[in-house]
mmCIF file of C-alpha atoms in Angstrom:
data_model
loop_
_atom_site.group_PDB
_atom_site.id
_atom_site.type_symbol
_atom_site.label_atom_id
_atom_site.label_comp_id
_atom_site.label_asym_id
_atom_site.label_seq_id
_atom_site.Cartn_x
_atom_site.Cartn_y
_atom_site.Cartn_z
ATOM 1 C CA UNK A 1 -5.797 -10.499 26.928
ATOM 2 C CA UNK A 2 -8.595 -12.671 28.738
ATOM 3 C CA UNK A 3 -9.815 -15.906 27.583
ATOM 4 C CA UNK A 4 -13.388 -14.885 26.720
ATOM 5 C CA UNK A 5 -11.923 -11.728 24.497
ATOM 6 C CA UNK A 6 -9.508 -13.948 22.518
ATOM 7 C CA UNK A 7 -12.250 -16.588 22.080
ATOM 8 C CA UNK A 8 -14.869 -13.769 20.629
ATOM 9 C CA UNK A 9 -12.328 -12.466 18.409
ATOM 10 C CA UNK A 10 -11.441 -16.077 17.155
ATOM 11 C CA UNK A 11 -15.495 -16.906 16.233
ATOM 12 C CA UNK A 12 -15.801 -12.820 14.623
ATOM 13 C CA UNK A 13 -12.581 -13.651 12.248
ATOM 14 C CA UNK A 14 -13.258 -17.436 11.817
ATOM 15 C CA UNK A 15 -17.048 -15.816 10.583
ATOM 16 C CA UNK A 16 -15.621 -13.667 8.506
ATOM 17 C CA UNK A 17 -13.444 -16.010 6.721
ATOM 18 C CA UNK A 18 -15.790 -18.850 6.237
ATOM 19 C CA UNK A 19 -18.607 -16.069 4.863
ATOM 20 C CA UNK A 20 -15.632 -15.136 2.118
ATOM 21 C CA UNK A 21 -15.349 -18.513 1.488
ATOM 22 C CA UNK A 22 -19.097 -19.073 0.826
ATOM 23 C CA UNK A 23 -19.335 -15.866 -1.454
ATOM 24 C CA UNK A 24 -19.068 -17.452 -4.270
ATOM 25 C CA UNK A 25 -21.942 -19.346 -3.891
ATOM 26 C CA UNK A 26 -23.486 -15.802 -3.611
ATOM 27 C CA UNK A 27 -21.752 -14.932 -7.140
ATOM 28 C CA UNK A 28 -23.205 -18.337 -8.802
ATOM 29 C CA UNK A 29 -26.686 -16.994 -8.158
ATOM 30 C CA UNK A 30 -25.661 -14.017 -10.150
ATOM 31 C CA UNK A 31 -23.726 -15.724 -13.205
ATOM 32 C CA UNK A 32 -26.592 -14.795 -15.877
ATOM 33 C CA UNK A 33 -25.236 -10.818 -14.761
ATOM 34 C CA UNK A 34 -21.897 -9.977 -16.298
ATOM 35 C CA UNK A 35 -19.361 -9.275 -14.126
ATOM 36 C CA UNK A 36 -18.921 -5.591 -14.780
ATOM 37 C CA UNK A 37 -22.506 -4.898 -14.001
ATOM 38 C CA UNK A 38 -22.025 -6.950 -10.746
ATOM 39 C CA UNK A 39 -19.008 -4.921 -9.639
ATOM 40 C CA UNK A 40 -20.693 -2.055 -10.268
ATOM 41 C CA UNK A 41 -23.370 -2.980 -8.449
ATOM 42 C CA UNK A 42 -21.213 -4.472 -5.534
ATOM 43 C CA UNK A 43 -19.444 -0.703 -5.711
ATOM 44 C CA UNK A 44 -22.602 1.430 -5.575
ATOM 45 C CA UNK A 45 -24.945 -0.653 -2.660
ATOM 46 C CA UNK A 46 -21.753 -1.365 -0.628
ATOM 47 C CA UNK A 47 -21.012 2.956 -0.651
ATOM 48 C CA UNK A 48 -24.690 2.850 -0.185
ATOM 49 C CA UNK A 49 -24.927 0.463 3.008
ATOM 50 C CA UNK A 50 -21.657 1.303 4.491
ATOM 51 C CA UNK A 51 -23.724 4.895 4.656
ATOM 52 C CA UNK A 52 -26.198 3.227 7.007
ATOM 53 C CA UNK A 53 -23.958 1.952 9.033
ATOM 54 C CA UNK A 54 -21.797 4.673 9.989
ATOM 55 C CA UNK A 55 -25.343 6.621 10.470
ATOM 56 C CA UNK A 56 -26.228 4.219 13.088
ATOM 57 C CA UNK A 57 -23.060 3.335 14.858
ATOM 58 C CA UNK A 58 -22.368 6.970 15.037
ATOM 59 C CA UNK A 59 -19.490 7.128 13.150
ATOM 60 C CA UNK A 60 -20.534 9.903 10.922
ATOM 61 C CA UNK A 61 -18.135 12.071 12.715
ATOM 62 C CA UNK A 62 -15.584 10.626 12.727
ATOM 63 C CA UNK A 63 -16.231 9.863 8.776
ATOM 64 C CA UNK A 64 -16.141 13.691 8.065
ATOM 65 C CA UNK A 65 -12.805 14.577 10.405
ATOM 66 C CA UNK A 66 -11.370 11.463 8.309
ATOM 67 C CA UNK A 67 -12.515 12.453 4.656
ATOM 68 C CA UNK A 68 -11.637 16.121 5.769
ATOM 69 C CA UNK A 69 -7.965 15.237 6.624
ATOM 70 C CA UNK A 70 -7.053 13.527 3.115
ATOM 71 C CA UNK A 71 -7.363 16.676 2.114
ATOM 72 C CA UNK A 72 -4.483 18.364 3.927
ATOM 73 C CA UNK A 73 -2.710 14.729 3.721
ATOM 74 C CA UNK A 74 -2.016 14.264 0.032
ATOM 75 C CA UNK A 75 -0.124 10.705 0.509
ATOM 76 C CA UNK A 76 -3.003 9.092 2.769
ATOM 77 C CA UNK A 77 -5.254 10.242 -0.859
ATOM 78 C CA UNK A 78 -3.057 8.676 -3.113
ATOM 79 C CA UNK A 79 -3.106 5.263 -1.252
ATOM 80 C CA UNK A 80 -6.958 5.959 -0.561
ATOM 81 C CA UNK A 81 -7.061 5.459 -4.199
ATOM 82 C CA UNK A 82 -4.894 3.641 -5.078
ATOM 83 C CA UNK A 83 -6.364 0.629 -2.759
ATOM 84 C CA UNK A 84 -9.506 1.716 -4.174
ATOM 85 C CA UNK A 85 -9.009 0.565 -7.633
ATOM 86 C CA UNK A 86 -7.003 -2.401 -6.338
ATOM 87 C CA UNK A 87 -9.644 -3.696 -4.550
ATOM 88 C CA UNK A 88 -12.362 -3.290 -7.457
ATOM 89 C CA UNK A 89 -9.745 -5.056 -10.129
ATOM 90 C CA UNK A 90 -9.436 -7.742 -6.738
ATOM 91 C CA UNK A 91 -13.348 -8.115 -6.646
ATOM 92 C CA UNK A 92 -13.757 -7.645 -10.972
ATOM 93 C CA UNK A 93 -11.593 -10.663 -11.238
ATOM 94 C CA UNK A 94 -12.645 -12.951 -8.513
ATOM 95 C CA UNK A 95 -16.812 -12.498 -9.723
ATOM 96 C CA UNK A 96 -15.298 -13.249 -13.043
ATOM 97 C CA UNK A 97 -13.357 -16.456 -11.918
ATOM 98 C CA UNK A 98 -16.188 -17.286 -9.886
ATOM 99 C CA UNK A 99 -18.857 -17.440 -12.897
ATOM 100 C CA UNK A 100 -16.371 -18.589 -15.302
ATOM 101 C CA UNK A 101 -15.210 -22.067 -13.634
ATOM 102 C CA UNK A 102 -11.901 -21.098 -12.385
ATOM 103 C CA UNK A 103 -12.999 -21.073 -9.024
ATOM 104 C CA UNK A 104 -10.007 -23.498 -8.071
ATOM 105 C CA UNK A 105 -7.462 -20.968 -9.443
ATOM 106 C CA UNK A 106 -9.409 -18.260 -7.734
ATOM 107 C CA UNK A 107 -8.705 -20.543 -4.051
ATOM 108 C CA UNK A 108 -4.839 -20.540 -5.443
ATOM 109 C CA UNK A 109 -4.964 -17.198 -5.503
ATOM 110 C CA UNK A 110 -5.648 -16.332 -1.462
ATOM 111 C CA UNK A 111 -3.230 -19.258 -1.055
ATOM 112 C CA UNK A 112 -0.340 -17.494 -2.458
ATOM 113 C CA UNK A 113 -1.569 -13.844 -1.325
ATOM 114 C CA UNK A 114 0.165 -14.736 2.496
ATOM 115 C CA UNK A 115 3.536 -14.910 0.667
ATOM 116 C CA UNK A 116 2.973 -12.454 -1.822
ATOM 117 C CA UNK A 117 2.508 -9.760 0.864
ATOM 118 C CA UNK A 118 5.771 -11.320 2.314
ATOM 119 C CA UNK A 119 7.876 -10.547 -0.852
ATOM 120 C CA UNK A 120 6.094 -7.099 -1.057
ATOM 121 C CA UNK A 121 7.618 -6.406 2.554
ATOM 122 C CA UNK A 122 10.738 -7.473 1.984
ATOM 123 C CA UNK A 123 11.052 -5.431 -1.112
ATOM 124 C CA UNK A 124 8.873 -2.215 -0.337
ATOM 125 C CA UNK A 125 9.578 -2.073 3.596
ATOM 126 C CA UNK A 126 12.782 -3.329 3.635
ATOM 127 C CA UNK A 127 11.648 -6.002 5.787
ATOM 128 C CA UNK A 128 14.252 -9.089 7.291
ATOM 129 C CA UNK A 129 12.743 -12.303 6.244
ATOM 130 C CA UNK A 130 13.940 -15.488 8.453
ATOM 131 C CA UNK A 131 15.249 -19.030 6.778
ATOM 132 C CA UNK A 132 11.891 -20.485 6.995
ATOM 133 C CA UNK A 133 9.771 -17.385 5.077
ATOM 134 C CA UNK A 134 12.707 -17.824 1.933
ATOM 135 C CA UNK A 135 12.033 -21.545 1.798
ATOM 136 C CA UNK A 136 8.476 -20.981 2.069
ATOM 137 C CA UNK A 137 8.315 -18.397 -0.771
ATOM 138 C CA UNK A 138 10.474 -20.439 -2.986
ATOM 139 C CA UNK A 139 7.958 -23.740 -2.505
ATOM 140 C CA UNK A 140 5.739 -21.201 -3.715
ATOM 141 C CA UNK A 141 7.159 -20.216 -6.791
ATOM 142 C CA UNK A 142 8.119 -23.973 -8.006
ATOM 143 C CA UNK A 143 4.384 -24.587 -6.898
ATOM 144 C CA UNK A 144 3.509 -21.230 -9.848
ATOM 145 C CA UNK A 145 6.184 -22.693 -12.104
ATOM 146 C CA UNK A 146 5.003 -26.352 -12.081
ATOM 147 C CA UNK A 147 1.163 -25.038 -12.871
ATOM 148 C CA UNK A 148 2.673 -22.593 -15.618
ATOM 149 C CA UNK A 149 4.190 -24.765 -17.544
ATOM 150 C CA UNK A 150 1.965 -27.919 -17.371
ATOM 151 C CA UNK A 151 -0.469 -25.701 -18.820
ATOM 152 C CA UNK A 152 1.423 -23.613 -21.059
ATOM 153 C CA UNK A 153 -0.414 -20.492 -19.810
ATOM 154 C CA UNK A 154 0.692 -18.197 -16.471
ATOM 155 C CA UNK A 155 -1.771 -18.430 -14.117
ATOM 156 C CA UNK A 156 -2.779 -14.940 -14.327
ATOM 157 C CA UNK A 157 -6.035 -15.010 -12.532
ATOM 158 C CA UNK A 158 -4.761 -16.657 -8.995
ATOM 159 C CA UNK A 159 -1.128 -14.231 -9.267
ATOM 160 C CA UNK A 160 -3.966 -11.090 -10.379
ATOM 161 C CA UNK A 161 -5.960 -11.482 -7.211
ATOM 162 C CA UNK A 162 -3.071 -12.471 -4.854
ATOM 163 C CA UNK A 163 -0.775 -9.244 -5.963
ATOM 164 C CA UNK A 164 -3.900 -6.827 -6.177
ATOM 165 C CA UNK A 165 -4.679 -8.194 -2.956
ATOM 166 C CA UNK A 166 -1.459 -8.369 -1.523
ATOM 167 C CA UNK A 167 -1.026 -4.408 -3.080
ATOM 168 C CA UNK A 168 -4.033 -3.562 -1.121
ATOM 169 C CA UNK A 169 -2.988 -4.407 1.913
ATOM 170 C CA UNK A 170 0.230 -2.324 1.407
ATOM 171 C CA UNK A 171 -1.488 0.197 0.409
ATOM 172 C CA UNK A 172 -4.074 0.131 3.584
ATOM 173 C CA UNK A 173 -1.257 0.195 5.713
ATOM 174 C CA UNK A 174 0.196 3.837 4.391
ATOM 175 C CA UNK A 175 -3.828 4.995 5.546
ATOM 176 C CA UNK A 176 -4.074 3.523 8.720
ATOM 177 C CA UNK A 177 -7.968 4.637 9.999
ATOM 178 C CA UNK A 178 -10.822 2.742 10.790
ATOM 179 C CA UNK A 179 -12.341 0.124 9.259
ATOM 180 C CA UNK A 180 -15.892 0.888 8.397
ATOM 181 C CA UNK A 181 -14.794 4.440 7.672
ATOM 182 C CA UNK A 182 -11.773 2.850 5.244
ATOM 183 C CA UNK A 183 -14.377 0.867 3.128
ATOM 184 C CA UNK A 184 -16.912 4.048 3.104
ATOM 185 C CA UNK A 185 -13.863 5.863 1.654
ATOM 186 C CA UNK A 186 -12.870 3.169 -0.500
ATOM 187 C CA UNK A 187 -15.931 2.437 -2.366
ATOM 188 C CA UNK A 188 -16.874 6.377 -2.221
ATOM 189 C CA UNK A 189 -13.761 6.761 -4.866
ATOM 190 C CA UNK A 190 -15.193 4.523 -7.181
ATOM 191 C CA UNK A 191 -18.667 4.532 -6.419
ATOM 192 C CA UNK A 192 -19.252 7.385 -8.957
ATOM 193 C CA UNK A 193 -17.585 5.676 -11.662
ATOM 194 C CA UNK A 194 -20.169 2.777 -10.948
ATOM 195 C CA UNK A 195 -23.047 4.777 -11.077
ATOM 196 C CA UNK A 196 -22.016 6.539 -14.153
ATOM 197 C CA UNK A 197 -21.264 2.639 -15.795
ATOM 198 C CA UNK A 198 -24.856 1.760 -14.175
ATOM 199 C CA UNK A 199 -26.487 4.572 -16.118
ATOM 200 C CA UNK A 200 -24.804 3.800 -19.586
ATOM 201 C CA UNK A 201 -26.670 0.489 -19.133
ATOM 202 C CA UNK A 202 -29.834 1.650 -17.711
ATOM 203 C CA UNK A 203 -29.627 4.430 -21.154
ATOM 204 C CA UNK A 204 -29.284 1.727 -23.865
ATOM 205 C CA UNK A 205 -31.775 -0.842 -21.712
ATOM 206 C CA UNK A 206 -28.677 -3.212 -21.098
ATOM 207 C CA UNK A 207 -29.309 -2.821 -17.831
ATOM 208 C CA UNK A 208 -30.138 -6.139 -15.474
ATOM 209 C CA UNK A 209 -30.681 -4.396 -12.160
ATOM 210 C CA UNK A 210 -34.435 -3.418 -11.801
ATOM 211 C CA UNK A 211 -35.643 -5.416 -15.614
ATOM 212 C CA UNK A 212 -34.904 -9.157 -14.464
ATOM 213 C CA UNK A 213 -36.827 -11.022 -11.577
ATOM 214 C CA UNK A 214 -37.088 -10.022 -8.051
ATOM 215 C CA UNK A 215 -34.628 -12.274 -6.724
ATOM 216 C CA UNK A 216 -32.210 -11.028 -9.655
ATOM 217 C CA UNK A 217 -32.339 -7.585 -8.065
ATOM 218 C CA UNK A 218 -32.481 -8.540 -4.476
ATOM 219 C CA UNK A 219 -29.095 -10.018 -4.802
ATOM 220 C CA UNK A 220 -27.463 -7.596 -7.008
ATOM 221 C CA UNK A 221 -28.614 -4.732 -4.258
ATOM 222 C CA UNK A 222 -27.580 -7.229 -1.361
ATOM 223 C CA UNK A 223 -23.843 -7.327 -2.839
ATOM 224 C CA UNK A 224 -23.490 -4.212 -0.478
ATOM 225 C CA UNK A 225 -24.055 -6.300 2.364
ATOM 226 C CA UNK A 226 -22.703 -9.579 1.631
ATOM 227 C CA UNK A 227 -18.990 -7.593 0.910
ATOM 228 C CA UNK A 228 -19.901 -5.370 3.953
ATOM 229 C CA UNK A 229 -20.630 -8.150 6.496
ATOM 230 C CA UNK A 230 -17.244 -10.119 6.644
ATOM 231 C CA UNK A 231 -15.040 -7.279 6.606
ATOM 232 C CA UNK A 232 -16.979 -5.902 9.405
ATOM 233 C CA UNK A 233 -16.621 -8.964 11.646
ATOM 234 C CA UNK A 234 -13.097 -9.319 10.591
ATOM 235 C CA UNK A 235 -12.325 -5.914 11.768
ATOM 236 C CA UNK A 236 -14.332 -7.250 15.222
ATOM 237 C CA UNK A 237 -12.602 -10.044 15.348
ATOM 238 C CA UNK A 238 -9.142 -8.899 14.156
ATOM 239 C CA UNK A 239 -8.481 -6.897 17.208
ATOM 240 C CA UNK A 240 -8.946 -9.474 19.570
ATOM 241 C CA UNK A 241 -6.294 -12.065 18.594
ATOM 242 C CA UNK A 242 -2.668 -12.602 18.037
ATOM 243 C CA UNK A 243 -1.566 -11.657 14.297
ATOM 244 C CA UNK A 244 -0.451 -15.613 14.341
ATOM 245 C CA UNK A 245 -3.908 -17.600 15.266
ATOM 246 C CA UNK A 246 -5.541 -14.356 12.706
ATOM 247 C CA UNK A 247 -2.732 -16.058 9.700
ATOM 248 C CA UNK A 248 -4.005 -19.189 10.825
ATOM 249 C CA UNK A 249 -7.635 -18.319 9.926
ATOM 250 C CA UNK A 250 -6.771 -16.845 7.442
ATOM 251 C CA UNK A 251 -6.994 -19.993 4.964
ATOM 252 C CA UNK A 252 -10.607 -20.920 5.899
ATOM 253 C CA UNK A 253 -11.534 -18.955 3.023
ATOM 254 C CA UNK A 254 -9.498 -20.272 -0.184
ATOM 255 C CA UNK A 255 -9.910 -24.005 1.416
ATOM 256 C CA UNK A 256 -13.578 -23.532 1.329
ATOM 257 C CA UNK A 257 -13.433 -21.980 -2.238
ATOM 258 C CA UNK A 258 -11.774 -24.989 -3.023
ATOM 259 C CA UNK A 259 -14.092 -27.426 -2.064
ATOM 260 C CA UNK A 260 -17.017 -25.717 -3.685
ATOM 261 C CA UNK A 261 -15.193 -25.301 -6.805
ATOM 262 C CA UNK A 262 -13.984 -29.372 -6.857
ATOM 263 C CA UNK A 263 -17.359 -31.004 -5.316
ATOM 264 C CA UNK A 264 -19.853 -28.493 -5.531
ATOM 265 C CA UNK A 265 -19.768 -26.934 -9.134
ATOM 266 C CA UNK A 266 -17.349 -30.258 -10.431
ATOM 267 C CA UNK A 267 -14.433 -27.932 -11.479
ATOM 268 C CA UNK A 268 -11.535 -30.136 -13.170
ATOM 269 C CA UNK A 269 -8.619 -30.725 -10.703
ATOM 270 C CA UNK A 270 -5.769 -32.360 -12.125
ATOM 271 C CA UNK A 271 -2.817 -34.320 -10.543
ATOM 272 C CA UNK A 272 -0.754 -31.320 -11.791
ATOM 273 C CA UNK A 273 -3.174 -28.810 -9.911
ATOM 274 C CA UNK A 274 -2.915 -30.910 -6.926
ATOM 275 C CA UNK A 275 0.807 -31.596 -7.213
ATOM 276 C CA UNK A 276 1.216 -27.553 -7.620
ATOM 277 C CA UNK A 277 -0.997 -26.909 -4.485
ATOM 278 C CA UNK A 278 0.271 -29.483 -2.487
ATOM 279 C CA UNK A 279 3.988 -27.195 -2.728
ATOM 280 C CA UNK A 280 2.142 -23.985 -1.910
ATOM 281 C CA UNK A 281 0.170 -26.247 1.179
ATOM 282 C CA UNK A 282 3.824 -26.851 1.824
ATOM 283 C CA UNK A 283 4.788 -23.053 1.719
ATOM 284 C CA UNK A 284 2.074 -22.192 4.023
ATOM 285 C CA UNK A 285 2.627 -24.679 6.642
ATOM 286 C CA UNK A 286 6.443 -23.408 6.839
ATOM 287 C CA UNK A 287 5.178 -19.980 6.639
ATOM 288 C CA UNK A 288 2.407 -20.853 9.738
ATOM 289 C CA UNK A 289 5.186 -22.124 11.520
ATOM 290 C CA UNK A 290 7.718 -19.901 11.222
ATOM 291 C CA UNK A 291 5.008 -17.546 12.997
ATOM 292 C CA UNK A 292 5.356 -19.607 16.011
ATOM 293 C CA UNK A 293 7.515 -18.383 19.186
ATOM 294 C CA UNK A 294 9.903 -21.086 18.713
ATOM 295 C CA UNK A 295 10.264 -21.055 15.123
ATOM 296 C CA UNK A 296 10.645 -17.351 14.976
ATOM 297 C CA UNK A 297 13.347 -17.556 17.340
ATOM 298 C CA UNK A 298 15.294 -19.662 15.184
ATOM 299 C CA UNK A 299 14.595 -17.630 12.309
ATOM 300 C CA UNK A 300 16.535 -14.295 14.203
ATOM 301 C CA UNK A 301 19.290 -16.469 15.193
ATOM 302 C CA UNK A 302 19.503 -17.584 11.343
ATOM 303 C CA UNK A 303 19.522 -13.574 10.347
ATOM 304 C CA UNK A 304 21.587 -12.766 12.838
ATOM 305 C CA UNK A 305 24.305 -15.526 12.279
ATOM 306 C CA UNK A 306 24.021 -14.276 8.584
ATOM 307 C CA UNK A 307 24.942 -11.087 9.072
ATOM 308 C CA UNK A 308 27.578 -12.164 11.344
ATOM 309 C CA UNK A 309 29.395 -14.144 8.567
ATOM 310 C CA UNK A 310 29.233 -11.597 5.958
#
């Protein structure tokens, strides 16, 4: 891979993750809008602009032959929706988090979703984990545990967006096509059920869209775009570079989440919140590592001595 390609694909993902991690600035504009009527709005103008942009990248073909095939391939439309809904109970809960003050929770969330999707494969795919991935998933849990029961409540909304996001991704890789066509067809599923919540409102005049101010409107329309954009340049970028430097990049996004939610909108964070995140920072640092040639390498020899002695 040459030097310039890897460094284009490094600023496209590193983008995309630090324009996820400034959404929710994006969502604060929008917290007098309940979050239903701000997924559904996020649904509708993302089908809308992803529309646009297939038009004008000429894609449109390759949109049809795609939509087309589902229908001879009955298991690529099952996890076509399937990852649909995920992803709208993923976005539902993080707008909700977002305007509700639990932005920190919402940063734990992406934190753990690395080594949710690492349990997932180990018990969906059948995948081998090395030494370093157990010891990194089990940091993880005491990390879940301590939070849990300092607070004498699961932490449903960080373990709700890392499993629906973690699902998602499993459920991506069983369709397997392009990227701006895969979000067309995603929000297509449940873009009708979006419109039809859109028009209850607009019926009864409980409607926000289009009967608040201008700026109001602009933003809940521009929701298309601003969920559009980074998945666009992380599909750009993704291509370019190793899956290791991409895991690496990865946590741009909850850090900065985290940082808005502690000094920007003066979220509470507790010693037990930090001691809790300090064993998933833990978890992910192992996990980072264990990506690494050397590392990895140690991590076979561990399997392979394992199944040597049993």
């Amino acid at each position: 891979m040459k030097r310039t390609e890897l460094q284009q694909g490094a600023i496209h993902a590193g983008f995309s993750y630090l324009l996820w991690g400034l959404l929710p600035i994006y969502w604060k504009f929008l917290d007098q809008v309940n979050a239903q009527e701000i997924l559904a709005n996020r649904v509708f103008w993302s089908f809308i602009f992803m529309l646009l942009v297939l038009i004008f990248t000429k894609k449109w073909g390759l949109f049809v032959q795609t939509f087309s095939g589902f229908a001879q391939n009955k298991k690529q439309l099952y996890a076509l929706t399937i990852a649909s809904l995920l992803i709208s109970v993923n976005w539902f809960v993080y707008i909700w988090a977002v305007n509700s003050g639990h932005m920190i929770e919402a940063s734990l969330g992406y934190y753990i979703n690395p080594l949710v999707s690492i349990l997932l494969g180990m018990v969906v795919l059948k995948e081998k984990l090395t030494i370093y991935q157990y010891i990194s998933f089990v940091l993880a849990a005491v990390g879940v545990v301590i939070l849990t029961v300092a607070h004498g409540a699961f932490p449903w909304i960080a373990i709700t967006l890392a499993v629906s996001f973690g699902l998602y991704g499993l459920a991506k890789k069983l369709i397997n096509v392009e990227s701006a066509v895969g979000l067309t067809l995603e929000t297509m599923v449940v873009a009708p059920i979006a419109a039809i919540y859109m028009m209850i409102l607009f019926s009864r005049g409980a409607n926000t869209l289009f009967s608040s101010t201008l700026g109001t409107d602009l933003l809940l329309i521009g929701a298309g775009v601003a969920t559009a954009v980074p998945l666009l340049y992380f599909a750009k970028g993704a291509q370019k570079i190793p899956l290791s430097l991409l895991g690496f990049l990865q946590y741009i996004a909850p850090t900065l989440t985290l940082i808005l939610g502690v000094f920007v909108y003066n979220e509470h964070f507790s010693k037990v919140q930090l001691l809790s995140f300090m064993f998933i920072w833990s978890a992910l640092t192992i996990y980072s590592l264990s990506k690494t040639k050397l590392i990895s390498e140690k991590g076979l020899k561990w399997r392979r001595e394992k199944r040597t002695s049993m």
